[in-house]
DNA sequence: GGACACCTTCCCAACATGGGAAGGTCAAGG
DNA sequence: CCTTGACCTTCCCATGTTGGGAAGGTGTCC
């Protein structure tokens, strides 16, 4: 299987497959006489694993660890679970951060007339750096 | 005021102030004979505006637009409000995406024993690419 | 043998921020 | 007057993930 077919079968672009190989996430694929990379069914499985992990937001670094666990038949599932839960915490922290931003902007937008006059509580807040106003919704 | 003082007063690092100048977000600061940048109170206000906008998640590109509106005394507040609400939508889309990931991972982690045995529904899901299982919680 | 689709490597781009090197400047104090 | 330490300058590089595109080689079909 050439890289293009492996890409189509796994959902990982050829560009990314080469990149993953270059950073050591994948072991170097065997080459044809002309230098074309060759992939087998197992490799596509690995690529799908990576693709799914990316879709779930894992970093390539974390994925490297997950791949190691996946390949290790003596792994403890506790390790995997711990990685998953640690990632959930990261996600939830990010979510909370974004929600705080959205909440503040919602408050500010609600206070803004949104007509053709220049007065604008949103710009006022930005100019004040978000300080010293009744409606100041602080981002931690 | 030197760049270090402006940085301390605004919460924007000196490094970033120079960067913002280099990309045209800030107009070039006047220089002393020795080439040191000089800042006045107005500049610190602008920097605080930028800092607050970044804290609310606006891109530098969006901030450029916000600064233009801020400086334009004939602006319509509707324009500002529209930018704010558009950004809220972006934030909420990102939040929904992260929540879907977290939800899926939570489900998977719940199904995982988390002991010293190797069986692990999390790895199974990753290997399957998230397909074909009762608990498959699809990320769109 | 030509056309076209594929492969290769290499460089550059985005996004925002920071690290660090090499060198110049300024103020305080011996 | 000269040193010291804290500041400033510019320049290059790194992060993390993905993609675009150029220049050139390969493989296959007609």
mmCIF file of C-alpha atoms (C1' of nucleotides) in Angstrom:
data_model
loop_
_atom_site.group_PDB
_atom_site.id
_atom_site.type_symbol
_atom_site.label_atom_id
_atom_site.label_comp_id
_atom_site.label_asym_id
_atom_site.label_seq_id
_atom_site.Cartn_x
_atom_site.Cartn_y
_atom_site.Cartn_z
ATOM 1 C CA UNK A 1 0.000 0.000 0.000
ATOM 2 C CA UNK A 2 1.399 3.405 -0.956
ATOM 3 C CA UNK A 3 1.188 6.377 1.350
ATOM 4 C CA UNK A 4 -1.837 7.779 -0.483
ATOM 5 C CA UNK A 5 -3.838 4.592 0.014
ATOM 6 C CA UNK A 6 -2.804 4.372 3.651
ATOM 7 C CA UNK A 7 -3.904 7.981 4.056
ATOM 8 C CA UNK A 8 -7.294 7.327 2.484
ATOM 9 C CA UNK A 9 -7.774 4.165 4.557
ATOM 10 C CA UNK A 10 -6.826 5.784 7.850
ATOM 11 C CA UNK A 11 -8.098 9.331 7.562
ATOM 12 C CA UNK A 12 -4.611 10.711 8.196
ATOM 13 C CA UNK A 13 -3.231 12.809 5.335
ATOM 14 C CA UNK A 14 -0.092 11.668 3.536
ATOM 15 C CA UNK A 15 1.524 14.879 4.651
ATOM 16 C CA UNK A 16 0.862 14.043 8.259
ATOM 17 C CA UNK A 17 2.005 10.448 7.927
ATOM 18 C CA UNK A 18 5.387 11.663 6.702
ATOM 19 C CA UNK A 19 5.480 14.188 9.503
ATOM 20 C CA UNK A 20 4.658 11.595 12.155
ATOM 21 C CA UNK A 21 7.447 9.462 10.794
ATOM 22 C CA UNK A 22 9.884 12.370 10.834
ATOM 23 C CA UNK A 23 9.219 13.149 14.495
ATOM 24 C CA UNK A 24 9.481 9.513 15.503
ATOM 25 C CA UNK A 25 5.821 8.908 16.329
ATOM 26 C CA UNK A 26 5.826 6.217 13.654
ATOM 27 C CA UNK A 27 8.715 3.938 12.859
ATOM 28 C CA UNK A 28 10.137 4.494 9.378
ATOM 29 C CA UNK A 29 8.125 2.668 6.753
ATOM 30 C CA UNK A 30 9.957 0.263 4.451
ATOM 31 C CA UNK A 31 10.649 1.662 0.999
ATOM 32 C CA UNK A 32 10.394 0.343 -2.536
ATOM 33 C CA UNK A 33 13.422 0.456 -4.838
ATOM 34 C CA UNK A 34 12.262 3.877 -6.003
ATOM 35 C CA UNK A 35 11.952 5.160 -2.443
ATOM 36 C CA UNK A 36 8.164 4.901 -2.105
ATOM 37 C CA UNK A 37 6.932 4.141 1.405
ATOM 38 C CA UNK A 38 4.974 0.890 1.842
ATOM 39 C CA UNK A 39 2.271 0.259 4.411
ATOM 40 C CA UNK A 40 0.469 -2.848 5.581
ATOM 41 C CA UNK A 41 -2.813 -3.412 7.405
ATOM 42 C CA UNK A 42 -1.193 -3.047 10.829
ATOM 43 C CA UNK A 43 0.152 0.340 9.906
ATOM 44 C CA UNK A 44 -3.275 1.548 8.915
ATOM 45 C CA UNK A 45 -4.570 0.404 12.295
ATOM 46 C CA UNK A 46 -1.900 2.453 13.978
ATOM 47 C CA UNK A 47 -2.778 5.450 11.852
ATOM 48 C CA UNK A 48 -6.428 5.100 12.750
ATOM 49 C CA UNK A 49 -5.456 4.916 16.399
ATOM 50 C CA UNK A 50 -3.570 8.159 16.010
ATOM 51 C CA UNK A 51 -6.386 9.777 14.121
ATOM 52 C CA UNK A 52 -8.942 8.884 16.760
ATOM 53 C CA UNK A 53 -6.632 10.055 19.521
ATOM 54 C CA UNK A 54 -6.188 13.397 17.777
ATOM 55 C CA UNK A 55 -9.948 13.688 17.397
ATOM 56 C CA UNK A 56 -10.209 13.259 21.135
ATOM 57 C CA UNK A 57 -7.754 16.091 21.613
ATOM 58 C CA UNK A 58 -4.653 14.190 22.731
ATOM 59 C CA UNK A 59 -1.338 15.813 21.900
ATOM 60 C CA UNK A 60 1.092 13.895 19.742
ATOM 61 C CA UNK A 61 3.241 13.514 22.814
ATOM 62 C CA UNK A 62 0.396 11.891 24.718
ATOM 63 C CA UNK A 63 -0.414 9.743 21.716
ATOM 64 C CA UNK A 64 3.120 8.452 21.741
ATOM 65 C CA UNK A 65 2.510 7.241 25.274
ATOM 66 C CA UNK A 66 -0.850 5.746 24.362
ATOM 67 C CA UNK A 67 0.714 3.869 21.460
ATOM 68 C CA UNK A 68 3.336 2.439 23.786
ATOM 69 C CA UNK A 69 0.628 1.238 26.153
ATOM 70 C CA UNK A 70 -1.417 -0.144 23.292
ATOM 71 C CA UNK A 71 1.507 -2.203 22.075
ATOM 72 C CA UNK A 72 2.464 -3.387 25.536
ATOM 73 C CA UNK A 73 0.409 -6.487 26.251
ATOM 74 C CA UNK A 74 1.479 -6.342 29.900
ATOM 75 C CA UNK A 75 0.146 -2.831 30.429
ATOM 76 C CA UNK A 76 -2.063 -1.968 33.361
ATOM 77 C CA UNK A 77 -5.352 -0.434 32.245
ATOM 78 C CA UNK A 78 -4.973 1.910 35.207
ATOM 79 C CA UNK A 79 -2.238 3.705 33.339
ATOM 80 C CA UNK A 80 -4.427 4.270 30.326
ATOM 81 C CA UNK A 81 -7.314 5.409 32.456
ATOM 82 C CA UNK A 82 -5.071 7.828 34.269
ATOM 83 C CA UNK A 83 -3.921 9.351 30.992
ATOM 84 C CA UNK A 84 -7.497 9.677 29.828
ATOM 85 C CA UNK A 85 -8.635 11.316 33.043
ATOM 86 C CA UNK A 86 -5.662 13.647 33.083
ATOM 87 C CA UNK A 87 -6.611 14.719 29.599
ATOM 88 C CA UNK A 88 -10.202 15.229 30.641
ATOM 89 C CA UNK A 89 -8.964 17.582 33.324
ATOM 90 C CA UNK A 90 -6.975 19.533 30.775
ATOM 91 C CA UNK A 91 -10.026 19.738 28.548
ATOM 92 C CA UNK A 92 -12.238 20.862 31.377
ATOM 93 C CA UNK A 93 -9.810 23.555 32.405
ATOM 94 C CA UNK A 94 -9.778 24.832 28.846
ATOM 95 C CA UNK A 95 -13.552 24.689 28.689
ATOM 96 C CA UNK A 96 -13.873 26.684 31.897
ATOM 97 C CA UNK A 97 -11.493 29.283 30.551
ATOM 98 C CA UNK A 98 -13.425 29.677 27.311
ATOM 99 C CA UNK A 99 -16.724 29.770 29.167
ATOM 100 C CA UNK A 100 -15.482 32.592 31.355
ATOM 101 C CA UNK A 101 -14.556 34.548 28.254
ATOM 102 C CA UNK A 102 -17.901 33.869 26.594
ATOM 103 C CA UNK A 103 -19.778 34.796 29.759
ATOM 104 C CA UNK A 104 -17.972 38.102 30.086
ATOM 105 C CA UNK A 105 -18.506 38.938 26.438
ATOM 106 C CA UNK A 106 -22.169 38.056 26.717
ATOM 107 C CA UNK A 107 -22.578 40.419 29.659
ATOM 108 C CA UNK A 108 -20.774 43.183 27.822
ATOM 109 C CA UNK A 109 -22.733 42.645 24.608
ATOM 110 C CA UNK A 110 -25.992 42.706 26.569
ATOM 111 C CA UNK A 111 -25.038 46.088 27.966
ATOM 112 C CA UNK A 112 -24.251 47.434 24.495
ATOM 113 C CA UNK A 113 -27.018 49.176 22.583
ATOM 114 C CA UNK A 114 -25.725 47.935 19.274
ATOM 115 C CA UNK A 115 -27.016 50.900 17.300
ATOM 116 C CA UNK A 116 -25.289 53.623 15.305
ATOM 117 C CA UNK A 117 -24.190 55.598 18.340
ATOM 118 C CA UNK A 118 -20.565 55.351 19.406
ATOM 119 C CA UNK A 119 -21.069 54.672 23.140
ATOM 120 C CA UNK A 120 -20.041 51.131 23.819
ATOM 121 C CA UNK A 121 -19.577 49.345 27.132
ATOM 122 C CA UNK A 122 -17.541 46.677 25.349
ATOM 123 C CA UNK A 123 -14.870 49.120 24.246
ATOM 124 C CA UNK A 124 -15.055 50.784 27.656
ATOM 125 C CA UNK A 125 -14.295 47.478 29.332
ATOM 126 C CA UNK A 126 -11.420 46.724 27.003
ATOM 127 C CA UNK A 127 -9.960 50.186 27.538
ATOM 128 C CA UNK A 128 -10.220 49.830 31.305
ATOM 129 C CA UNK A 129 -8.560 46.432 31.123
ATOM 130 C CA UNK A 130 -11.718 44.945 32.643
ATOM 131 C CA UNK A 131 -11.279 46.781 35.954
ATOM 132 C CA UNK A 132 -13.481 48.970 38.161
ATOM 133 C CA UNK A 133 -16.979 48.626 36.852
ATOM 134 C CA UNK A 134 -20.131 47.178 38.320
ATOM 135 C CA UNK A 135 -20.394 44.653 35.555
ATOM 136 C CA UNK A 136 -16.738 43.673 35.643
ATOM 137 C CA UNK A 137 -16.787 39.949 35.145
ATOM 138 C CA UNK A 138 -13.297 38.972 35.941
ATOM 139 C CA UNK A 139 -11.369 36.398 34.055
ATOM 140 C CA UNK A 140 -9.184 34.673 36.563
ATOM 141 C CA UNK B 1 8.748 55.597 29.788
ATOM 142 C CA UNK B 2 10.990 52.797 28.535
ATOM 143 C CA UNK B 3 9.596 49.587 27.137
ATOM 144 C CA UNK B 4 10.135 47.735 30.419
ATOM 145 C CA UNK B 5 8.065 50.240 32.365
ATOM 146 C CA UNK B 6 5.356 50.229 29.724
ATOM 147 C CA UNK B 7 5.347 46.445 29.931
ATOM 148 C CA UNK B 8 5.023 46.458 33.711
ATOM 149 C CA UNK B 9 2.292 49.101 33.579
ATOM 150 C CA UNK B 10 0.254 47.341 30.915
ATOM 151 C CA UNK B 11 0.756 43.659 31.597
ATOM 152 C CA UNK B 12 2.083 43.098 28.090
ATOM 153 C CA UNK B 13 5.659 41.774 27.969
ATOM 154 C CA UNK B 14 8.360 43.873 26.327
ATOM 155 C CA UNK B 15 8.873 41.045 23.902
ATOM 156 C CA UNK B 16 5.264 41.208 22.831
ATOM 157 C CA UNK B 17 5.228 44.996 22.574
ATOM 158 C CA UNK B 18 8.090 44.805 20.087
ATOM 159 C CA UNK B 19 6.304 42.018 18.255
ATOM 160 C CA UNK B 20 3.044 43.969 18.042
ATOM 161 C CA UNK B 21 4.982 46.886 16.633
ATOM 162 C CA UNK B 22 6.708 44.666 14.078
ATOM 163 C CA UNK B 23 3.432 43.278 12.752
ATOM 164 C CA UNK B 24 1.831 46.698 12.584
ATOM 165 C CA UNK B 25 -0.661 46.285 15.422
ATOM 166 C CA UNK B 26 1.032 49.226 17.130
ATOM 167 C CA UNK B 27 2.488 52.232 15.369
ATOM 168 C CA UNK B 28 6.252 52.490 15.771
ATOM 169 C CA UNK B 29 7.185 54.117 19.068
ATOM 170 C CA UNK B 30 9.443 57.187 18.991
ATOM 171 C CA UNK B 31 13.050 56.473 19.884
ATOM 172 C CA UNK B 32 15.669 58.153 22.028
ATOM 173 C CA UNK B 33 19.027 59.060 20.542
ATOM 174 C CA UNK B 34 20.297 55.653 21.633
ATOM 175 C CA UNK B 35 17.415 53.874 19.934
ATOM 176 C CA UNK B 36 15.350 53.151 23.054
ATOM 177 C CA UNK B 37 11.592 53.126 22.491
ATOM 178 C CA UNK B 38 9.596 55.715 24.445
ATOM 179 C CA UNK B 39 6.011 55.319 25.605
ATOM 180 C CA UNK B 40 3.477 57.721 27.044
ATOM 181 C CA UNK B 41 0.294 57.222 29.048
ATOM 182 C CA UNK B 42 -1.821 56.824 25.914
ATOM 183 C CA UNK B 43 0.364 53.996 24.718
ATOM 184 C CA UNK B 44 -0.045 52.141 27.974
ATOM 185 C CA UNK B 45 -3.812 52.481 27.601
ATOM 186 C CA UNK B 46 -3.582 50.937 24.175
ATOM 187 C CA UNK B 47 -1.458 48.123 25.521
ATOM 188 C CA UNK B 48 -3.947 47.453 28.292
ATOM 189 C CA UNK B 49 -6.706 47.382 25.687
ATOM 190 C CA UNK B 50 -4.780 44.772 23.769
ATOM 191 C CA UNK B 51 -4.045 42.781 26.888
ATOM 192 C CA UNK B 52 -7.667 42.686 27.931
ATOM 193 C CA UNK B 53 -8.743 41.750 24.429
ATOM 194 C CA UNK B 54 -6.277 38.860 24.398
ATOM 195 C CA UNK B 55 -7.565 37.748 27.788
ATOM 196 C CA UNK B 56 -11.018 37.606 26.256
ATOM 197 C CA UNK B 57 -9.669 35.399 23.493
ATOM 198 C CA UNK B 58 -9.681 37.810 20.564
ATOM 199 C CA UNK B 59 -7.104 37.145 17.864
ATOM 200 C CA UNK B 60 -4.575 39.848 17.096
ATOM 201 C CA UNK B 61 -6.368 40.332 13.814
ATOM 202 C CA UNK B 62 -9.659 40.964 15.566
ATOM 203 C CA UNK B 63 -7.913 43.242 18.045
ATOM 204 C CA UNK B 64 -6.640 45.317 15.170
ATOM 205 C CA UNK B 65 -10.250 45.871 14.152
ATOM 206 C CA UNK B 66 -11.305 46.621 17.720
ATOM 207 C CA UNK B 67 -8.541 49.190 18.058
ATOM 208 C CA UNK B 68 -9.701 50.891 14.884
ATOM 209 C CA UNK B 69 -13.222 51.077 16.232
ATOM 210 C CA UNK B 70 -11.979 52.295 19.580
ATOM 211 C CA UNK B 71 -10.111 55.143 17.960
ATOM 212 C CA UNK B 72 -12.937 56.054 15.611
ATOM 213 C CA UNK B 73 -15.190 58.457 17.475
ATOM 214 C CA UNK B 74 -17.838 58.074 14.750
ATOM 215 C CA UNK B 75 -18.066 54.294 15.146
ATOM 216 C CA UNK B 76 -21.401 52.554 15.486
ATOM 217 C CA UNK B 77 -21.577 50.458 18.650
ATOM 218 C CA UNK B 78 -23.407 47.887 16.535
ATOM 219 C CA UNK B 79 -20.156 47.067 14.832
ATOM 220 C CA UNK B 80 -18.404 46.390 18.102
ATOM 221 C CA UNK B 81 -21.286 44.329 19.387
ATOM 222 C CA UNK B 82 -21.288 42.290 16.230
ATOM 223 C CA UNK B 83 -17.593 41.526 16.606
ATOM 224 C CA UNK B 84 -18.125 40.526 20.211
ATOM 225 C CA UNK B 85 -21.024 38.244 19.393
ATOM 226 C CA UNK B 86 -19.204 36.686 16.468
ATOM 227 C CA UNK B 87 -16.361 35.901 18.829
ATOM 228 C CA UNK B 88 -18.772 34.424 21.353
ATOM 229 C CA UNK B 89 -19.990 32.083 18.648
ATOM 230 C CA UNK B 90 -16.452 31.009 17.886
ATOM 231 C CA UNK B 91 -15.855 30.405 21.578
ATOM 232 C CA UNK B 92 -19.038 28.421 21.964
ATOM 233 C CA UNK B 93 -18.212 26.246 18.987
ATOM 234 C CA UNK B 94 -14.831 25.499 20.510
ATOM 235 C CA UNK B 95 -16.437 24.800 23.872
ATOM 236 C CA UNK B 96 -18.896 22.359 22.321
ATOM 237 C CA UNK B 97 -16.062 20.579 20.567
ATOM 238 C CA UNK B 98 -14.043 20.203 23.756
ATOM 239 C CA UNK B 99 -17.111 19.114 25.694
ATOM 240 C CA UNK B 100 -17.783 16.357 23.173
ATOM 241 C CA UNK B 101 -14.226 15.112 23.628
ATOM 242 C CA UNK B 102 -14.469 15.243 27.402
ATOM 243 C CA UNK B 103 -17.828 13.468 27.380
ATOM 244 C CA UNK B 104 -16.520 10.653 25.216
ATOM 245 C CA UNK B 105 -13.419 10.247 27.337
ATOM 246 C CA UNK B 106 -15.510 10.213 30.476
ATOM 247 C CA UNK B 107 -17.657 7.421 29.089
ATOM 248 C CA UNK B 108 -14.624 5.432 28.066
ATOM 249 C CA UNK B 109 -12.873 5.956 31.386
ATOM 250 C CA UNK B 110 -15.997 4.882 33.235
ATOM 251 C CA UNK B 111 -15.980 1.631 31.291
ATOM 252 C CA UNK B 112 -12.326 1.005 32.110
ATOM 253 C CA UNK B 113 -11.507 -1.017 35.212
ATOM 254 C CA UNK B 114 -8.354 0.934 35.848
ATOM 255 C CA UNK B 115 -6.534 -1.923 37.546
ATOM 256 C CA UNK B 116 -3.410 -3.864 36.676
ATOM 257 C CA UNK B 117 -5.052 -5.963 33.986
ATOM 258 C CA UNK B 118 -4.401 -5.023 30.374
ATOM 259 C CA UNK B 119 -8.005 -5.039 29.093
ATOM 260 C CA UNK B 120 -8.948 -1.465 28.328
ATOM 261 C CA UNK B 121 -12.024 -0.124 26.553
ATOM 262 C CA UNK B 122 -10.212 3.162 26.020
ATOM 263 C CA UNK B 123 -7.482 1.590 23.926
ATOM 264 C CA UNK B 124 -10.103 -0.554 22.208
ATOM 265 C CA UNK B 125 -11.973 2.564 21.169
ATOM 266 C CA UNK B 126 -8.860 4.283 19.926
ATOM 267 C CA UNK B 127 -7.850 1.211 17.937
ATOM 268 C CA UNK B 128 -11.290 0.957 16.395
ATOM 269 C CA UNK B 129 -11.209 4.624 15.481
ATOM 270 C CA UNK B 130 -14.291 5.109 17.660
ATOM 271 C CA UNK B 131 -16.504 2.966 15.418
ATOM 272 C CA UNK B 132 -18.889 0.065 15.958
ATOM 273 C CA UNK B 133 -19.437 -0.197 19.667
ATOM 274 C CA UNK B 134 -22.478 0.285 21.827
ATOM 275 C CA UNK B 135 -20.824 3.089 23.727
ATOM 276 C CA UNK B 136 -19.475 4.829 20.658
ATOM 277 C CA UNK B 137 -19.913 8.490 21.403
ATOM 278 C CA UNK B 138 -19.203 10.121 18.139
ATOM 279 C CA UNK B 139 -17.323 13.305 17.759
ATOM 280 C CA UNK B 140 -18.837 15.103 14.823
ATOM 281 C "C1'" DG C 1 6.242 7.818 -25.962
ATOM 282 C "C1'" DG C 2 3.242 10.954 -23.859
ATOM 283 C "C1'" DA C 3 -0.055 12.131 -20.347
ATOM 284 C "C1'" DC C 4 -1.400 12.014 -15.792
ATOM 285 C "C1'" DA C 5 -1.462 10.596 -11.189
ATOM 286 C "C1'" DC C 6 1.341 9.458 -7.875
ATOM 287 C "C1'" DC C 7 5.623 9.660 -5.035
ATOM 288 C "C1'" DT C 8 9.973 12.095 -3.008
ATOM 289 C "C1'" DT C 9 12.321 16.038 -0.274
ATOM 290 C "C1'" DC C 10 12.565 20.760 1.054
ATOM 291 C "C1'" DC C 11 10.964 25.315 2.377
ATOM 292 C "C1'" DC C 12 7.334 28.339 4.072
ATOM 293 C "C1'" DA C 13 2.900 29.537 6.285
ATOM 294 C "C1'" DA C 14 -0.287 29.973 10.120
ATOM 295 C "C1'" DC C 15 -1.073 31.239 15.526
ATOM 296 C "C1'" DA C 16 0.979 33.751 19.903
ATOM 297 C "C1'" DT C 17 4.540 33.630 22.852
ATOM 298 C "C1'" DG C 18 8.982 32.998 24.778
ATOM 299 C "C1'" DG C 19 14.220 31.890 25.165
ATOM 300 C "C1'" DG C 20 18.576 33.322 24.419
ATOM 301 C "C1'" DA C 21 22.773 35.285 22.154
ATOM 302 C "C1'" DA C 22 25.580 39.280 21.021
ATOM 303 C "C1'" DG C 23 26.142 43.821 21.617
ATOM 304 C "C1'" DG C 24 25.000 48.860 23.004
ATOM 305 C "C1'" DT C 25 23.325 52.257 26.927
ATOM 306 C "C1'" DC C 26 22.490 54.242 31.328
ATOM 307 C "C1'" DA C 27 22.785 55.250 36.252
ATOM 308 C "C1'" DA C 28 24.775 54.457 40.655
ATOM 309 C "C1'" DG C 29 28.735 54.017 43.452
ATOM 310 C "C1'" DG C 30 33.688 53.212 44.437
ATOM 311 C "C1'" DC D 1 36.954 58.033 35.681
ATOM 312 C "C1'" DC D 2 35.642 53.400 35.441
ATOM 313 C "C1'" DT D 3 33.183 49.349 36.737
ATOM 314 C "C1'" DT D 4 28.969 46.947 37.615
ATOM 315 C "C1'" DG D 5 24.450 45.599 36.926
ATOM 316 C "C1'" DA D 6 20.177 46.457 34.916
ATOM 317 C "C1'" DC D 7 18.310 47.832 31.099
ATOM 318 C "C1'" DC D 8 17.837 48.279 25.946
ATOM 319 C "C1'" DT D 9 18.609 46.802 20.839
ATOM 320 C "C1'" DT D 10 18.230 43.266 16.871
ATOM 321 C "C1'" DC D 11 18.341 38.597 15.229
ATOM 322 C "C1'" DC D 12 17.477 33.688 15.201
ATOM 323 C "C1'" DC D 13 15.070 29.762 16.994
ATOM 324 C "C1'" DA D 14 11.460 27.029 19.444
ATOM 325 C "C1'" DT D 15 6.852 25.690 20.619
ATOM 326 C "C1'" DG D 16 2.469 22.419 18.157
ATOM 327 C "C1'" DT D 17 -0.197 20.775 14.298
ATOM 328 C "C1'" DT D 18 -1.430 21.165 9.831
ATOM 329 C "C1'" DG D 19 -1.253 22.560 5.214
ATOM 330 C "C1'" DG D 20 0.496 24.729 0.571
ATOM 331 C "C1'" DG D 21 3.496 24.498 -2.987
ATOM 332 C "C1'" DA D 22 7.804 23.915 -5.729
ATOM 333 C "C1'" DA D 23 11.044 20.928 -8.121
ATOM 334 C "C1'" DG D 24 11.932 16.622 -9.553
ATOM 335 C "C1'" DG D 25 11.475 11.336 -9.912
ATOM 336 C "C1'" DT D 26 8.191 7.058 -10.725
ATOM 337 C "C1'" DG D 27 4.501 4.148 -12.478
ATOM 338 C "C1'" DT D 28 0.890 3.006 -15.424
ATOM 339 C "C1'" DC D 29 -2.382 3.386 -19.082
ATOM 340 C "C1'" DC D 30 -3.321 4.184 -23.830
#
